[in-house]
mmCIF file of C-alpha atoms in Angstrom:
data_model
loop_
_atom_site.group_PDB
_atom_site.id
_atom_site.type_symbol
_atom_site.label_atom_id
_atom_site.label_comp_id
_atom_site.label_asym_id
_atom_site.label_seq_id
_atom_site.Cartn_x
_atom_site.Cartn_y
_atom_site.Cartn_z
ATOM 1 C CA MET C 29 -92.631 -159.156 10.926
ATOM 2 C CA SER C 30 -92.974 -162.841 8.777
ATOM 3 C CA ALA C 31 -90.177 -165.604 9.537
ATOM 4 C CA THR C 32 -87.757 -166.529 6.526
ATOM 5 C CA ARG C 33 -88.947 -169.625 4.570
ATOM 6 C CA PHE C 34 -86.944 -171.946 2.503
ATOM 7 C CA SER C 35 -87.945 -171.088 -1.536
ATOM 8 C CA PRO C 36 -87.890 -173.539 -3.769
ATOM 9 C CA SER C 37 -86.227 -171.281 -6.744
ATOM 10 C CA ALA C 38 -83.252 -170.315 -4.632
ATOM 11 C CA LEU C 39 -81.859 -173.935 -4.534
ATOM 12 C CA PHE C 40 -81.854 -173.481 -8.670
ATOM 13 C CA PRO C 41 -79.089 -171.381 -8.550
ATOM 14 C CA VAL C 42 -76.905 -174.053 -6.295
ATOM 15 C CA LEU C 43 -78.183 -177.159 -8.996
ATOM 16 C CA LEU C 44 -76.874 -175.187 -11.875
ATOM 17 C CA THR C 45 -73.961 -174.535 -10.262
ATOM 18 C CA LEU C 46 -73.299 -177.880 -9.803
ATOM 19 C CA ALA C 47 -74.097 -179.716 -12.700
ATOM 20 C CA ILE C 48 -72.239 -176.873 -15.045
ATOM 21 C CA SER C 49 -68.897 -178.181 -12.852
ATOM 22 C CA ALA C 50 -69.995 -181.660 -13.089
ATOM 23 C CA ILE C 51 -70.620 -181.751 -17.123
ATOM 24 C CA CYS C 52 -67.600 -178.984 -17.656
ATOM 25 C CA GLY C 53 -65.958 -181.108 -14.758
ATOM 26 C CA GLY C 54 -66.448 -184.839 -16.799
ATOM 27 C CA LEU C 55 -65.397 -183.243 -20.567
ATOM 28 C CA ALA C 56 -62.225 -182.367 -19.081
ATOM 29 C CA GLU C 57 -61.720 -185.537 -17.850
ATOM 30 C CA LEU C 58 -63.181 -187.354 -21.360
ATOM 31 C CA ALA C 59 -60.470 -184.941 -22.588
ATOM 32 C CA GLY C 60 -57.431 -187.008 -20.539
ATOM 33 C CA LEU C 61 -56.745 -183.872 -18.900
ATOM 34 C CA PRO C 62 -55.067 -184.004 -15.733
ATOM 35 C CA ALA C 63 -57.452 -183.168 -12.736
ATOM 36 C CA GLY C 64 -60.354 -182.681 -15.830
ATOM 37 C CA TRP C 65 -62.705 -182.578 -12.480
ATOM 38 C CA LEU C 66 -61.694 -179.860 -10.874
ATOM 39 C CA MET C 67 -60.278 -177.560 -13.650
ATOM 40 C CA GLY C 68 -62.894 -178.053 -16.140
ATOM 41 C CA GLY C 69 -65.401 -177.501 -13.259
ATOM 42 C CA ALA C 70 -63.477 -174.396 -12.281
ATOM 43 C CA LEU C 71 -63.616 -172.883 -16.213
ATOM 44 C CA GLY C 72 -66.960 -173.802 -16.397
ATOM 45 C CA VAL C 73 -68.313 -171.934 -13.493
ATOM 46 C CA THR C 74 -66.154 -169.574 -13.923
ATOM 47 C CA VAL C 75 -67.256 -168.956 -17.620
ATOM 48 C CA ALA C 76 -71.303 -169.178 -16.223
ATOM 49 C CA ALA C 77 -70.532 -167.050 -13.744
ATOM 50 C CA MET C 78 -69.646 -164.145 -16.236
ATOM 51 C CA LEU C 79 -71.888 -164.682 -18.587
ATOM 52 C CA GLY C 80 -74.220 -163.745 -15.697
ATOM 53 C CA ALA C 81 -75.626 -167.091 -15.292
ATOM 54 C CA PRO C 82 -77.454 -167.778 -11.683
ATOM 55 C CA VAL C 83 -75.066 -169.684 -9.652
ATOM 56 C CA ALA C 84 -74.676 -169.880 -6.440
ATOM 57 C CA MET C 85 -71.923 -171.214 -3.546
ATOM 58 C CA PRO C 86 -73.573 -171.090 -0.677
ATOM 59 C CA ALA C 87 -71.364 -170.669 2.469
ATOM 60 C CA ARG C 88 -72.832 -174.186 3.831
ATOM 61 C CA LEU C 89 -71.906 -176.274 0.565
ATOM 62 C CA ARG C 90 -68.780 -174.295 0.201
ATOM 63 C CA ASP C 91 -67.684 -175.444 4.473
ATOM 64 C CA LEU C 92 -68.493 -178.741 2.912
ATOM 65 C CA SER C 93 -65.900 -178.939 0.289
ATOM 66 C CA PHE C 94 -63.620 -177.867 2.428
ATOM 67 C CA ILE C 95 -64.492 -180.818 5.024
ATOM 68 C CA LEU C 96 -64.271 -182.837 1.654
ATOM 69 C CA ILE C 97 -60.481 -181.783 0.747
ATOM 70 C CA GLY C 98 -59.611 -182.028 4.331
ATOM 71 C CA MET C 99 -60.330 -185.368 4.904
ATOM 72 C CA SER C 100 -59.647 -186.633 0.947
ATOM 73 C CA MET C 101 -56.157 -185.124 1.405
ATOM 74 C CA GLY C 102 -55.655 -186.481 5.395
ATOM 75 C CA ALA C 103 -56.445 -190.038 3.377
ATOM 76 C CA SER C 104 -54.001 -189.234 0.803
ATOM 77 C CA VAL C 105 -50.831 -189.422 2.871
ATOM 78 C CA ALA C 106 -48.207 -191.192 2.118
ATOM 79 C CA PRO C 107 -47.372 -193.550 4.867
ATOM 80 C CA ASP C 108 -43.690 -192.536 4.705
ATOM 81 C CA SER C 109 -44.703 -188.568 4.610
ATOM 82 C CA LEU C 110 -42.497 -187.863 7.825
ATOM 83 C CA THR C 111 -39.409 -189.014 6.326
ATOM 84 C CA LEU C 112 -39.079 -185.945 4.018
ATOM 85 C CA LEU C 113 -38.855 -183.482 6.984
ATOM 86 C CA ALA C 114 -34.966 -183.444 6.103
ATOM 87 C CA SER C 115 -35.734 -181.173 2.885
ATOM 88 C CA TRP C 116 -37.998 -179.102 4.073
ATOM 89 C CA PRO C 117 -35.514 -176.231 5.673
ATOM 90 C CA VAL C 118 -34.323 -175.733 1.808
ATOM 91 C CA SER C 119 -38.349 -175.373 0.412
ATOM 92 C CA LEU C 120 -39.364 -173.310 3.040
ATOM 93 C CA THR C 121 -36.196 -171.555 2.699
ATOM 94 C CA ALA C 122 -37.152 -171.171 -0.926
ATOM 95 C CA LEU C 123 -40.526 -170.315 -0.218
ATOM 96 C CA ALA C 124 -39.872 -167.457 1.947
ATOM 97 C CA LEU C 125 -37.420 -166.169 -0.634
ATOM 98 C CA GLU C 126 -40.180 -166.238 -3.602
ATOM 99 C CA LEU C 127 -42.780 -164.610 -1.708
ATOM 100 C CA VAL C 128 -40.803 -161.273 -1.205
ATOM 101 C CA VAL C 129 -39.447 -161.474 -5.204
ATOM 102 C CA ILE C 130 -43.311 -161.995 -5.972
ATOM 103 C CA ILE C 131 -44.682 -158.984 -4.176
ATOM 104 C CA ALA C 132 -41.760 -157.427 -4.733
ATOM 105 C CA THR C 133 -41.680 -157.136 -8.904
ATOM 106 C CA THR C 134 -45.964 -157.647 -8.844
ATOM 107 C CA GLY C 135 -46.499 -154.433 -7.174
ATOM 108 C CA TRP C 136 -43.694 -152.552 -8.433
ATOM 109 C CA MET C 137 -45.284 -153.470 -11.977
ATOM 110 C CA LEU C 138 -48.988 -153.259 -11.240
ATOM 111 C CA THR C 139 -48.381 -149.742 -9.912
ATOM 112 C CA ARG C 140 -45.541 -148.643 -12.876
ATOM 113 C CA PHE C 141 -47.385 -149.730 -15.712
ATOM 114 C CA PHE C 142 -51.197 -149.789 -14.925
ATOM 115 C CA GLY C 143 -51.109 -146.570 -12.777
ATOM 116 C CA LEU C 144 -52.796 -148.371 -9.658
ATOM 117 C CA ASP C 145 -52.025 -146.784 -6.034
ATOM 118 C CA ALA C 146 -50.001 -148.499 -3.962
ATOM 119 C CA GLY C 147 -51.853 -149.832 -1.942
ATOM 120 C CA THR C 148 -54.005 -151.222 -4.312
ATOM 121 C CA ALA C 149 -50.759 -153.218 -6.433
ATOM 122 C CA TYR C 150 -49.312 -155.169 -3.200
ATOM 123 C CA LEU C 151 -52.331 -155.708 -1.664
ATOM 124 C CA SER C 152 -53.148 -157.352 -5.252
ATOM 125 C CA SER C 153 -49.687 -158.833 -5.508
ATOM 126 C CA PHE C 154 -49.753 -160.841 -2.382
ATOM 127 C CA PRO C 155 -49.715 -164.432 -2.771
ATOM 128 C CA GLY C 156 -52.959 -165.999 -0.458
ATOM 129 C CA HIS C 157 -54.582 -164.807 2.634
ATOM 130 C CA LEU C 158 -57.575 -163.179 0.592
ATOM 131 C CA SER C 159 -59.568 -163.028 3.687
ATOM 132 C CA PHE C 160 -57.506 -160.671 5.410
ATOM 133 C CA ILE C 161 -56.553 -159.014 2.758
ATOM 134 C CA LEU C 162 -59.709 -157.774 1.932
ATOM 135 C CA GLY C 163 -60.391 -157.268 5.775
ATOM 136 C CA ILE C 164 -57.485 -154.556 5.221
ATOM 137 C CA ALA C 165 -58.867 -153.058 2.144
ATOM 138 C CA ALA C 166 -62.399 -152.450 4.203
ATOM 139 C CA THR C 167 -60.068 -149.827 6.692
ATOM 140 C CA GLY C 168 -59.867 -148.178 3.306
ATOM 141 C CA VAL C 169 -56.317 -149.020 1.791
ATOM 142 C CA GLY C 170 -56.810 -149.623 -2.344
ATOM 143 C CA ASN C 171 -59.530 -150.817 -4.558
ATOM 144 C CA ALA C 172 -61.112 -153.643 -2.926
ATOM 145 C CA ARG C 173 -63.378 -154.642 -6.625
ATOM 146 C CA GLN C 174 -59.844 -154.320 -8.067
ATOM 147 C CA ILE C 175 -58.081 -156.526 -5.791
ATOM 148 C CA VAL C 176 -60.702 -159.210 -5.409
ATOM 149 C CA ILE C 177 -60.525 -159.491 -9.423
ATOM 150 C CA ILE C 178 -57.055 -159.937 -9.841
ATOM 151 C CA GLN C 179 -56.393 -162.514 -6.696
ATOM 152 C CA VAL C 180 -59.502 -164.526 -8.287
ATOM 153 C CA ILE C 181 -57.559 -164.126 -11.917
ATOM 154 C CA ARG C 182 -54.680 -165.603 -9.938
ATOM 155 C CA ILE C 183 -56.493 -168.581 -7.638
ATOM 156 C CA LEU C 184 -58.667 -169.660 -11.209
ATOM 157 C CA MET C 185 -55.399 -169.212 -13.612
ATOM 158 C CA LEU C 186 -53.113 -171.443 -10.791
ATOM 159 C CA THR C 187 -55.631 -174.189 -11.344
ATOM 160 C CA ILE C 188 -56.204 -174.225 -15.281
ATOM 161 C CA ALA C 189 -51.887 -174.202 -15.627
ATOM 162 C CA VAL C 190 -51.101 -177.022 -13.299
ATOM 163 C CA PRO C 191 -52.975 -179.772 -15.153
ATOM 164 C CA ILE C 192 -52.029 -178.378 -18.157
ATOM 165 C CA GLY C 193 -48.046 -178.359 -17.343
ATOM 166 C CA ALA C 194 -48.807 -181.887 -16.324
ATOM 167 C CA VAL C 195 -50.095 -182.648 -20.302
ATOM 168 C CA PHE C 196 -47.612 -180.183 -22.037
ATOM 169 C CA LEU C 197 -44.301 -179.839 -20.223
ATOM 170 C CA PRO C 198 -41.877 -183.003 -18.739
ATOM 171 C CA VAL C 199 -42.901 -182.610 -15.127
ATOM 172 C CA ASP C 200 -43.742 -185.892 -13.444
ATOM 173 C CA HIS C 201 -46.839 -186.518 -12.749
ATOM 174 C CA PHE C 202 -48.370 -190.376 -10.896
ATOM 175 C CA SER C 203 -51.843 -191.639 -11.005
ATOM 176 C CA PRO C 204 -52.947 -191.697 -7.732
ATOM 177 C CA PRO C 205 -52.076 -195.844 -6.523
ATOM 178 C CA ALA C 206 -54.981 -197.761 -6.593
ATOM 179 C CA PRO C 207 -56.473 -198.577 -3.588
ATOM 180 C CA ASP C 208 -57.487 -201.840 -2.390
ATOM 181 C CA ALA C 209 -60.184 -200.777 0.226
ATOM 182 C CA PHE C 210 -62.674 -198.212 0.269
ATOM 183 C CA LEU C 211 -63.663 -196.623 3.883
ATOM 184 C CA GLY C 212 -67.631 -197.992 4.622
ATOM 185 C CA PRO C 213 -70.485 -195.696 5.266
ATOM 186 C CA LEU C 214 -69.883 -196.340 9.240
ATOM 187 C CA GLN C 215 -66.209 -195.204 8.776
ATOM 188 C CA LEU C 216 -67.137 -192.078 6.862
ATOM 189 C CA LEU C 217 -69.435 -190.374 9.257
ATOM 190 C CA ALA C 218 -66.899 -191.253 11.865
ATOM 191 C CA LEU C 219 -64.213 -189.695 10.228
ATOM 192 C CA ALA C 220 -66.189 -186.552 8.562
ATOM 193 C CA GLY C 221 -67.725 -185.945 12.195
ATOM 194 C CA GLY C 222 -63.828 -186.075 13.592
ATOM 195 C CA CYS C 223 -63.259 -184.030 10.824
ATOM 196 C CA VAL C 224 -65.913 -181.700 11.615
ATOM 197 C CA ALA C 225 -65.419 -181.057 14.940
ATOM 198 C CA MET C 226 -61.362 -180.245 14.520
ATOM 199 C CA GLY C 227 -62.118 -178.182 11.813
ATOM 200 C CA LEU C 228 -64.674 -175.703 13.871
ATOM 201 C CA ALA C 229 -61.626 -175.893 17.123
ATOM 202 C CA PHE C 230 -59.298 -174.550 13.964
ATOM 203 C CA VAL C 231 -62.058 -171.843 13.313
ATOM 204 C CA TRP C 232 -62.594 -171.182 16.208
ATOM 205 C CA LEU C 233 -58.551 -170.636 17.366
ATOM 206 C CA LYS C 234 -58.535 -167.794 13.956
ATOM 207 C CA VAL C 235 -56.271 -170.977 12.075
ATOM 208 C CA PRO C 236 -55.748 -169.517 8.141
ATOM 209 C CA ALA C 237 -58.177 -171.569 6.065
ATOM 210 C CA GLY C 238 -59.070 -173.184 9.623
ATOM 211 C CA MET C 239 -62.115 -175.690 8.558
ATOM 212 C CA VAL C 240 -59.579 -177.377 5.596
ATOM 213 C CA LEU C 241 -56.825 -177.775 8.124
ATOM 214 C CA GLY C 242 -58.567 -178.696 11.079
ATOM 215 C CA ALA C 243 -60.342 -182.039 8.453
ATOM 216 C CA MET C 244 -57.527 -183.176 7.140
ATOM 217 C CA ALA C 245 -55.240 -182.885 10.344
ATOM 218 C CA ALA C 246 -58.411 -184.995 12.145
ATOM 219 C CA SER C 247 -57.832 -186.853 8.854
ATOM 220 C CA THR C 248 -54.249 -187.765 8.678
ATOM 221 C CA ALA C 249 -53.955 -187.984 12.316
ATOM 222 C CA ALA C 250 -56.440 -191.007 12.417
ATOM 223 C CA LYS C 251 -54.465 -192.329 9.398
ATOM 224 C CA LEU C 252 -51.303 -192.522 10.994
ATOM 225 C CA GLY C 253 -52.438 -193.645 13.982
ATOM 226 C CA GLY C 254 -53.346 -196.808 12.659
ATOM 227 C CA LEU C 255 -57.648 -195.881 12.523
ATOM 228 C CA TYR C 256 -58.109 -196.527 9.235
ATOM 229 C CA THR C 257 -56.500 -197.790 5.641
ATOM 230 C CA GLU C 258 -58.411 -197.879 3.662
ATOM 231 C CA ALA C 259 -58.999 -195.384 0.242
ATOM 232 C CA MET C 260 -61.883 -192.699 0.280
ATOM 233 C CA PRO C 261 -64.538 -193.824 -2.301
ATOM 234 C CA ILE C 262 -64.228 -192.814 -5.834
ATOM 235 C CA PRO C 263 -67.192 -191.621 -6.271
ATOM 236 C CA LEU C 264 -66.878 -189.255 -3.133
ATOM 237 C CA VAL C 265 -63.457 -187.812 -4.134
ATOM 238 C CA ILE C 266 -64.932 -186.846 -7.733
ATOM 239 C CA PHE C 267 -67.827 -185.345 -5.974
ATOM 240 C CA THR C 268 -65.651 -182.940 -4.012
ATOM 241 C CA PHE C 269 -63.093 -182.395 -6.991
ATOM 242 C CA ILE C 270 -67.180 -181.026 -8.453
ATOM 243 C CA LEU C 271 -67.531 -178.797 -5.215
ATOM 244 C CA THR C 272 -63.575 -177.625 -5.846
ATOM 245 C CA GLY C 273 -64.294 -176.119 -9.306
ATOM 246 C CA ALA C 274 -67.542 -175.004 -7.980
ATOM 247 C CA LEU C 275 -65.835 -173.071 -4.953
ATOM 248 C CA ILE C 276 -63.426 -172.055 -7.175
ATOM 249 C CA GLY C 277 -65.308 -170.775 -10.232
ATOM 250 C CA SER C 278 -67.862 -168.610 -7.814
ATOM 251 C CA ARG C 279 -65.213 -166.142 -6.312
ATOM 252 C CA PHE C 280 -66.615 -164.678 -9.946
ATOM 253 C CA ILE C 281 -70.114 -164.168 -9.223
ATOM 254 C CA GLY C 282 -70.805 -160.475 -8.948
ATOM 255 C CA ILE C 283 -67.933 -159.085 -11.023
ATOM 256 C CA THR C 284 -69.285 -157.559 -13.840
ATOM 257 C CA ARG C 285 -67.528 -158.059 -17.600
ATOM 258 C CA VAL C 286 -66.845 -153.897 -17.264
ATOM 259 C CA GLU C 287 -64.700 -154.654 -14.090
ATOM 260 C CA PHE C 288 -62.951 -157.934 -15.246
ATOM 261 C CA MET C 289 -61.765 -156.236 -18.216
ATOM 262 C CA SER C 290 -60.247 -152.819 -16.388
ATOM 263 C CA ALA C 291 -58.369 -155.650 -14.348
ATOM 264 C CA ALA C 292 -58.096 -158.429 -15.867
ATOM 265 C CA LEU C 293 -54.592 -158.049 -18.225
ATOM 266 C CA GLY C 294 -52.946 -156.282 -14.766
ATOM 267 C CA GLY C 295 -54.171 -159.161 -13.367
ATOM 268 C CA LEU C 296 -52.544 -162.010 -15.982
ATOM 269 C CA ILE C 297 -49.627 -160.389 -16.317
ATOM 270 C CA ALA C 298 -49.114 -160.172 -12.399
ATOM 271 C CA THR C 299 -49.906 -164.308 -12.421
ATOM 272 C CA ALA C 300 -47.695 -165.018 -15.161
ATOM 273 C CA MET C 301 -45.130 -162.816 -13.090
ATOM 274 C CA THR C 302 -45.989 -165.288 -10.050
ATOM 275 C CA LEU C 303 -46.102 -168.608 -12.414
ATOM 276 C CA SER C 304 -42.545 -168.030 -13.988
ATOM 277 C CA ILE C 305 -41.000 -166.812 -10.321
ATOM 278 C CA VAL C 306 -42.977 -170.025 -9.025
ATOM 279 C CA THR C 307 -40.861 -172.402 -11.498
ATOM 280 C CA ALA C 308 -37.588 -170.936 -11.347
ATOM 281 C CA VAL C 309 -37.377 -171.193 -7.618
ATOM 282 C CA ALA C 310 -39.084 -174.348 -7.853
ATOM 283 C CA LEU C 311 -36.397 -175.855 -10.784
ATOM 284 C CA GLY C 312 -34.251 -174.513 -7.583
ATOM 285 C CA VAL C 313 -35.394 -176.769 -5.457
ATOM 286 C CA ALA C 314 -35.488 -179.151 -6.989
ATOM 287 C CA GLN C 315 -31.737 -179.938 -7.876
ATOM 288 C CA LEU C 316 -31.255 -180.006 -3.926
ATOM 289 C CA VAL C 317 -34.248 -182.247 -2.894
ATOM 290 C CA ASP C 318 -35.012 -185.553 -3.836
ATOM 291 C CA MET C 319 -38.580 -185.423 -4.689
ATOM 292 C CA PRO C 320 -40.892 -184.452 -8.146
ATOM 293 C CA PHE C 321 -40.619 -181.405 -9.187
ATOM 294 C CA GLY C 322 -44.392 -181.234 -9.392
ATOM 295 C CA GLN C 323 -44.651 -181.742 -5.755
ATOM 296 C CA ILE C 324 -42.566 -178.778 -4.851
ATOM 297 C CA TRP C 325 -44.173 -176.559 -7.556
ATOM 298 C CA LEU C 326 -47.707 -177.609 -5.503
ATOM 299 C CA GLY C 327 -45.474 -176.791 -2.275
ATOM 300 C CA LEU C 328 -44.602 -173.357 -3.351
ATOM 301 C CA SER C 329 -47.656 -172.259 -5.610
ATOM 302 C CA PRO C 330 -49.921 -169.559 -4.018
ATOM 303 C CA GLY C 331 -52.854 -170.728 -5.198
ATOM 304 C CA ALA C 332 -55.706 -171.711 -2.416
ATOM 305 C CA LEU C 333 -55.043 -174.189 0.114
ATOM 306 C CA GLU C 334 -58.060 -176.379 -1.763
ATOM 307 C CA GLY C 335 -57.470 -176.227 -4.730
ATOM 308 C CA MET C 336 -54.206 -176.972 -4.428
ATOM 309 C CA GLY C 337 -54.810 -179.784 -1.964
ATOM 310 C CA ALA C 338 -57.380 -180.964 -4.567
ATOM 311 C CA LEU C 339 -54.409 -181.245 -7.599
ATOM 312 C CA GLY C 340 -51.779 -182.738 -5.198
ATOM 313 C CA ILE C 341 -54.474 -185.653 -4.978
ATOM 314 C CA ALA C 342 -55.771 -185.214 -8.159
ATOM 315 C CA LEU C 343 -52.236 -185.645 -9.440
ATOM 316 C CA GLY C 344 -50.547 -188.557 -6.893
ATOM 317 C CA TYR C 345 -48.441 -186.015 -4.976
ATOM 318 C CA ASP C 346 -47.791 -186.067 -1.115
ATOM 319 C CA THR C 347 -50.303 -183.794 0.029
ATOM 320 C CA ALA C 348 -48.904 -183.691 3.678
ATOM 321 C CA PHE C 349 -45.838 -181.716 2.192
ATOM 322 C CA ILE C 350 -48.373 -179.925 -0.202
ATOM 323 C CA ALA C 351 -50.351 -178.282 2.910
ATOM 324 C CA ALA C 352 -48.179 -177.999 5.348
ATOM 325 C CA HIS C 353 -45.811 -175.411 2.687
ATOM 326 C CA HIS C 354 -48.998 -173.834 2.307
ATOM 327 C CA VAL C 355 -50.053 -173.689 5.990
ATOM 328 C CA ILE C 356 -46.560 -171.860 6.341
ATOM 329 C CA ARG C 357 -47.061 -169.100 3.199
ATOM 330 C CA LEU C 358 -49.817 -168.065 5.312
ATOM 331 C CA LEU C 359 -48.287 -167.469 8.314
ATOM 332 C CA MET C 360 -45.532 -165.773 6.667
ATOM 333 C CA LEU C 361 -48.277 -163.444 4.934
ATOM 334 C CA SER C 362 -50.393 -163.213 8.557
ATOM 335 C CA PHE C 363 -46.711 -161.143 8.808
ATOM 336 C CA ALA C 364 -45.997 -159.620 6.060
ATOM 337 C CA ILE C 365 -48.797 -158.072 4.859
ATOM 338 C CA PRO C 366 -49.377 -155.552 8.270
ATOM 339 C CA ALA C 367 -45.667 -154.746 7.082
ATOM 340 C CA VAL C 368 -45.892 -153.708 3.877
ATOM 341 C CA VAL C 369 -49.550 -152.047 4.547
ATOM 342 C CA MET C 370 -47.707 -149.862 6.380
ATOM 343 C CA LEU C 371 -44.859 -148.823 4.821
ATOM 344 C CA VAL C 372 -47.424 -147.725 2.288
ATOM 345 C CA ARG C 373 -49.151 -145.413 4.316
ATOM 346 C CA MET C 374 -46.138 -143.911 5.359
ATOM 347 C CA GLN C 375 -45.175 -143.626 1.781
ATOM 348 C CA GLU C 376 -48.548 -142.139 1.124
ATOM 349 C CA ARG C 377 -48.610 -139.732 4.012
ATOM 350 C CA ALA C 378 -44.916 -138.637 3.246
ATOM 351 C CA ALA C 379 -45.709 -137.703 -0.448
ATOM 352 C CA GLN C 380 -49.379 -136.012 1.311
ATOM 353 C CA ASP C 381 -46.149 -133.657 3.196
ATOM 354 C CA ARG C 382 -44.518 -133.094 0.052
ATOM 355 C CA ARG C 383 -47.588 -131.312 -2.025
ATOM 356 C CA ILE C 384 -48.266 -129.462 1.161
#
């Protein structure tokens, strides 16, 4: 039995993916779009994957992107973040209500107008926790391929919608504060080591999005503890955005155009409904708390934590607020998903009994 050897040809798809993300991200940045490196990269890799280009995002590179996002989010935490805690009960209550409305309305829409079975419709309507959802789908609940397509469309459209909204809508966004000092090589290595260790610990504890959250926890604790005050080097931040764009776009690998088109319309309508609900709820919360509308929107948005966190960095928002709300959203979904699946199962059994 021969040992598995590294093949240089296996490196080409990875380099191609990063090159596409970098080129498309750079073009979006030159066009003046906020978060251009992230949005352009995600869109470019998505198109390449759908056209059948040999793109790839290995697990190790994915984990590296998670670590870098967590480090960057922690380094971007505002020193006065804790002063916003008093306003969090309002936004967290809105988050809970928003989740109920999103799941109920989009799940109903997918069953009523697109003829999806209840399992596929409601697992597709959950705004987040994709790995948990696919694990349940693998047990025989719903159509896993359609669920993946609808969920990935949601993540991609949210990544694109936020920067475009920042350009064309009256939404406050800020350039990240210009740092006067950057972390040196030894500081970066020490910080990265702590982030990796905490990320692995969170993964071992089965914390949702453990690698990202563990890295952010270590980076935030070190910053608030006074171990460093410098910012992440700008080239490293850009590289983080390129990696994150490639990560988001690579989720379309393996999805054929036929499969995509069969589920795309329902996914786009479900995403549009979700965006409308989030925007309405965020507008309501903005009347009650003193913080930028865009920051509230990112905190309440049902996008992937790594994507929304990177957008928060690019748009100059408080990453502590955004991360905390996404963590709590995932925890809420951890209880909501099994509960809804049980209700779906009960409805299916009742329907079978009636047919008998």
